[in-house]
JSON list of C-alpha atoms in Angstrom, two decimals:
[
{"chain": "A", "resi": 107, "resn": "UNK", "atom": "CA", "xyz": [14.05, 37.99, -4.20]},
{"chain": "A", "resi": 108, "resn": "UNK", "atom": "CA", "xyz": [11.33, 38.63, -6.71]},
{"chain": "A", "resi": 109, "resn": "UNK", "atom": "CA", "xyz": [10.82, 41.23, -9.40]},
{"chain": "A", "resi": 110, "resn": "UNK", "atom": "CA", "xyz": [8.25, 42.46, -11.86]},
{"chain": "A", "resi": 111, "resn": "UNK", "atom": "CA", "xyz": [7.86, 44.93, -14.69]},
{"chain": "A", "resi": 112, "resn": "UNK", "atom": "CA", "xyz": [4.75, 46.36, -16.31]},
{"chain": "A", "resi": 113, "resn": "UNK", "atom": "CA", "xyz": [5.38, 46.04, -20.05]},
{"chain": "A", "resi": 114, "resn": "UNK", "atom": "CA", "xyz": [2.07, 47.28, -21.38]},
{"chain": "A", "resi": 115, "resn": "UNK", "atom": "CA", "xyz": [0.34, 45.38, -24.18]},
{"chain": "A", "resi": 116, "resn": "UNK", "atom": "CA", "xyz": [2.33, 42.24, -25.01]},
{"chain": "A", "resi": 117, "resn": "UNK", "atom": "CA", "xyz": [1.36, 38.61, -25.44]},
{"chain": "A", "resi": 118, "resn": "UNK", "atom": "CA", "xyz": [2.35, 36.13, -22.75]},
{"chain": "A", "resi": 119, "resn": "UNK", "atom": "CA", "xyz": [4.81, 34.56, -25.19]},
{"chain": "A", "resi": 120, "resn": "UNK", "atom": "CA", "xyz": [6.48, 37.96, -25.69]},
{"chain": "A", "resi": 121, "resn": "UNK", "atom": "CA", "xyz": [6.43, 38.95, -22.01]},
{"chain": "A", "resi": 122, "resn": "UNK", "atom": "CA", "xyz": [7.87, 35.77, -20.44]},
{"chain": "A", "resi": 123, "resn": "UNK", "atom": "CA", "xyz": [11.33, 36.12, -22.06]},
{"chain": "A", "resi": 124, "resn": "UNK", "atom": "CA", "xyz": [11.43, 39.76, -20.87]},
{"chain": "A", "resi": 125, "resn": "UNK", "atom": "CA", "xyz": [10.97, 38.54, -17.31]},
{"chain": "A", "resi": 126, "resn": "UNK", "atom": "CA", "xyz": [13.67, 35.93, -17.67]},
{"chain": "A", "resi": 127, "resn": "UNK", "atom": "CA", "xyz": [16.06, 38.51, -19.15]},
{"chain": "A", "resi": 128, "resn": "UNK", "atom": "CA", "xyz": [15.35, 40.98, -16.30]},
{"chain": "A", "resi": 129, "resn": "UNK", "atom": "CA", "xyz": [15.93, 38.22, -13.77]},
{"chain": "A", "resi": 130, "resn": "UNK", "atom": "CA", "xyz": [19.15, 37.15, -15.47]},
{"chain": "A", "resi": 131, "resn": "UNK", "atom": "CA", "xyz": [20.50, 40.70, -15.31]},
{"chain": "A", "resi": 132, "resn": "UNK", "atom": "CA", "xyz": [19.69, 40.86, -11.58]},
{"chain": "A", "resi": 133, "resn": "UNK", "atom": "CA", "xyz": [21.44, 37.52, -11.04]},
{"chain": "A", "resi": 134, "resn": "UNK", "atom": "CA", "xyz": [24.58, 38.62, -12.89]},
{"chain": "A", "resi": 135, "resn": "UNK", "atom": "CA", "xyz": [24.69, 41.91, -10.95]},
{"chain": "A", "resi": 136, "resn": "UNK", "atom": "CA", "xyz": [24.57, 40.04, -7.63]},
{"chain": "A", "resi": 137, "resn": "UNK", "atom": "CA", "xyz": [26.95, 37.20, -8.60]},
{"chain": "A", "resi": 138, "resn": "UNK", "atom": "CA", "xyz": [24.78, 34.27, -7.44]},
{"chain": "A", "resi": 139, "resn": "UNK", "atom": "CA", "xyz": [26.37, 30.82, -7.69]},
{"chain": "A", "resi": 140, "resn": "UNK", "atom": "CA", "xyz": [23.17, 28.80, -8.16]},
{"chain": "A", "resi": 141, "resn": "UNK", "atom": "CA", "xyz": [20.44, 29.83, -10.60]},
{"chain": "A", "resi": 142, "resn": "UNK", "atom": "CA", "xyz": [16.97, 28.27, -10.82]},
{"chain": "A", "resi": 143, "resn": "UNK", "atom": "CA", "xyz": [14.40, 29.86, -13.12]},
{"chain": "A", "resi": 144, "resn": "UNK", "atom": "CA", "xyz": [10.80, 28.70, -12.71]},
{"chain": "A", "resi": 145, "resn": "UNK", "atom": "CA", "xyz": [8.35, 29.45, -15.51]},
{"chain": "A", "resi": 146, "resn": "UNK", "atom": "CA", "xyz": [5.00, 28.25, -16.80]},
{"chain": "A", "resi": 147, "resn": "UNK", "atom": "CA", "xyz": [6.07, 29.07, -20.38]},
{"chain": "A", "resi": 148, "resn": "UNK", "atom": "CA", "xyz": [7.76, 26.23, -22.24]},
{"chain": "A", "resi": 149, "resn": "UNK", "atom": "CA", "xyz": [8.72, 28.69, -25.00]},
{"chain": "A", "resi": 150, "resn": "UNK", "atom": "CA", "xyz": [10.65, 30.81, -22.51]},
{"chain": "A", "resi": 151, "resn": "UNK", "atom": "CA", "xyz": [12.18, 27.70, -20.91]},
{"chain": "A", "resi": 152, "resn": "UNK", "atom": "CA", "xyz": [14.03, 26.91, -24.15]},
{"chain": "A", "resi": 153, "resn": "UNK", "atom": "CA", "xyz": [16.38, 29.86, -23.57]},
{"chain": "A", "resi": 154, "resn": "UNK", "atom": "CA", "xyz": [19.99, 28.88, -22.68]},
{"chain": "A", "resi": 155, "resn": "UNK", "atom": "CA", "xyz": [20.19, 28.92, -18.88]},
{"chain": "A", "resi": 156, "resn": "UNK", "atom": "CA", "xyz": [21.72, 26.58, -16.32]},
{"chain": "A", "resi": 157, "resn": "UNK", "atom": "CA", "xyz": [18.45, 25.13, -15.07]},
{"chain": "A", "resi": 158, "resn": "UNK", "atom": "CA", "xyz": [14.87, 26.00, -15.94]},
{"chain": "A", "resi": 159, "resn": "UNK", "atom": "CA", "xyz": [11.94, 24.32, -14.21]},
{"chain": "A", "resi": 160, "resn": "UNK", "atom": "CA", "xyz": [8.45, 24.30, -15.72]},
{"chain": "A", "resi": 161, "resn": "UNK", "atom": "CA", "xyz": [5.72, 25.18, -13.18]},
{"chain": "A", "resi": 162, "resn": "UNK", "atom": "CA", "xyz": [2.07, 24.72, -14.25]},
{"chain": "A", "resi": 163, "resn": "UNK", "atom": "CA", "xyz": [0.19, 28.02, -14.24]},
{"chain": "A", "resi": 164, "resn": "UNK", "atom": "CA", "xyz": [-2.30, 26.89, -11.59]},
{"chain": "A", "resi": 165, "resn": "UNK", "atom": "CA", "xyz": [0.59, 26.13, -9.20]},
{"chain": "A", "resi": 166, "resn": "UNK", "atom": "CA", "xyz": [2.42, 29.39, -9.84]},
{"chain": "A", "resi": 167, "resn": "UNK", "atom": "CA", "xyz": [0.51, 31.61, -7.38]},
{"chain": "A", "resi": 168, "resn": "UNK", "atom": "CA", "xyz": [3.50, 33.82, -6.47]},
{"chain": "A", "resi": 169, "resn": "UNK", "atom": "CA", "xyz": [4.09, 34.88, -10.07]},
{"chain": "A", "resi": 170, "resn": "UNK", "atom": "CA", "xyz": [0.40, 35.53, -10.65]},
{"chain": "A", "resi": 171, "resn": "UNK", "atom": "CA", "xyz": [0.19, 37.69, -7.50]},
{"chain": "A", "resi": 172, "resn": "UNK", "atom": "CA", "xyz": [3.23, 39.75, -8.53]},
{"chain": "A", "resi": 173, "resn": "UNK", "atom": "CA", "xyz": [1.90, 40.18, -12.09]},
{"chain": "A", "resi": 174, "resn": "UNK", "atom": "CA", "xyz": [-1.44, 41.50, -10.79]},
{"chain": "A", "resi": 175, "resn": "UNK", "atom": "CA", "xyz": [0.30, 43.87, -8.38]},
{"chain": "A", "resi": 176, "resn": "UNK", "atom": "CA", "xyz": [2.73, 45.20, -11.02]},
{"chain": "A", "resi": 177, "resn": "UNK", "atom": "CA", "xyz": [0.12, 45.96, -13.69]},
{"chain": "A", "resi": 178, "resn": "UNK", "atom": "CA", "xyz": [-1.57, 48.40, -11.32]},
{"chain": "A", "resi": 179, "resn": "UNK", "atom": "CA", "xyz": [1.63, 50.46, -11.10]},
{"chain": "A", "resi": 180, "resn": "UNK", "atom": "CA", "xyz": [3.63, 52.68, -13.47]},
{"chain": "A", "resi": 181, "resn": "UNK", "atom": "CA", "xyz": [6.22, 51.13, -15.83]},
{"chain": "A", "resi": 182, "resn": "UNK", "atom": "CA", "xyz": [9.66, 50.13, -14.56]},
{"chain": "A", "resi": 183, "resn": "UNK", "atom": "CA", "xyz": [11.37, 47.22, -12.85]},
{"chain": "A", "resi": 184, "resn": "UNK", "atom": "CA", "xyz": [10.27, 46.53, -9.25]},
{"chain": "A", "resi": 185, "resn": "UNK", "atom": "CA", "xyz": [12.16, 44.35, -6.75]},
{"chain": "A", "resi": 186, "resn": "UNK", "atom": "CA", "xyz": [10.53, 42.42, -3.90]},
{"chain": "A", "resi": 187, "resn": "UNK", "atom": "CA", "xyz": [12.13, 40.92, -0.81]},
{"chain": "A", "resi": 188, "resn": "UNK", "atom": "CA", "xyz": [11.46, 37.27, 0.12]},
{"chain": "A", "resi": 189, "resn": "UNK", "atom": "CA", "xyz": [8.89, 38.17, 2.80]},
{"chain": "A", "resi": 190, "resn": "UNK", "atom": "CA", "xyz": [6.67, 39.82, 0.17]},
{"chain": "A", "resi": 191, "resn": "UNK", "atom": "CA", "xyz": [6.66, 36.67, -1.96]},
{"chain": "A", "resi": 192, "resn": "UNK", "atom": "CA", "xyz": [4.86, 34.47, 0.55]},
{"chain": "A", "resi": 193, "resn": "UNK", "atom": "CA", "xyz": [1.28, 34.15, -0.68]}
]
């Protein structure tokens, strides 16, 4: 499952924690047992989660694709099924 939200004008450092918080809320709502958060922001990775994995920006093509798709849409949280995440 993937998700995205158009926040408007924020810095990357401000936006990354928003994404992790949105994802955390989705995880809690669905009662997943295993949580892996992948991010290219070391600042966001410092947040207290079970496991956070740093992914270099150039290797994070799925996130970049979702971000580009979301910013063309109106504000609000969007969910994506696994099949839409394959880039």
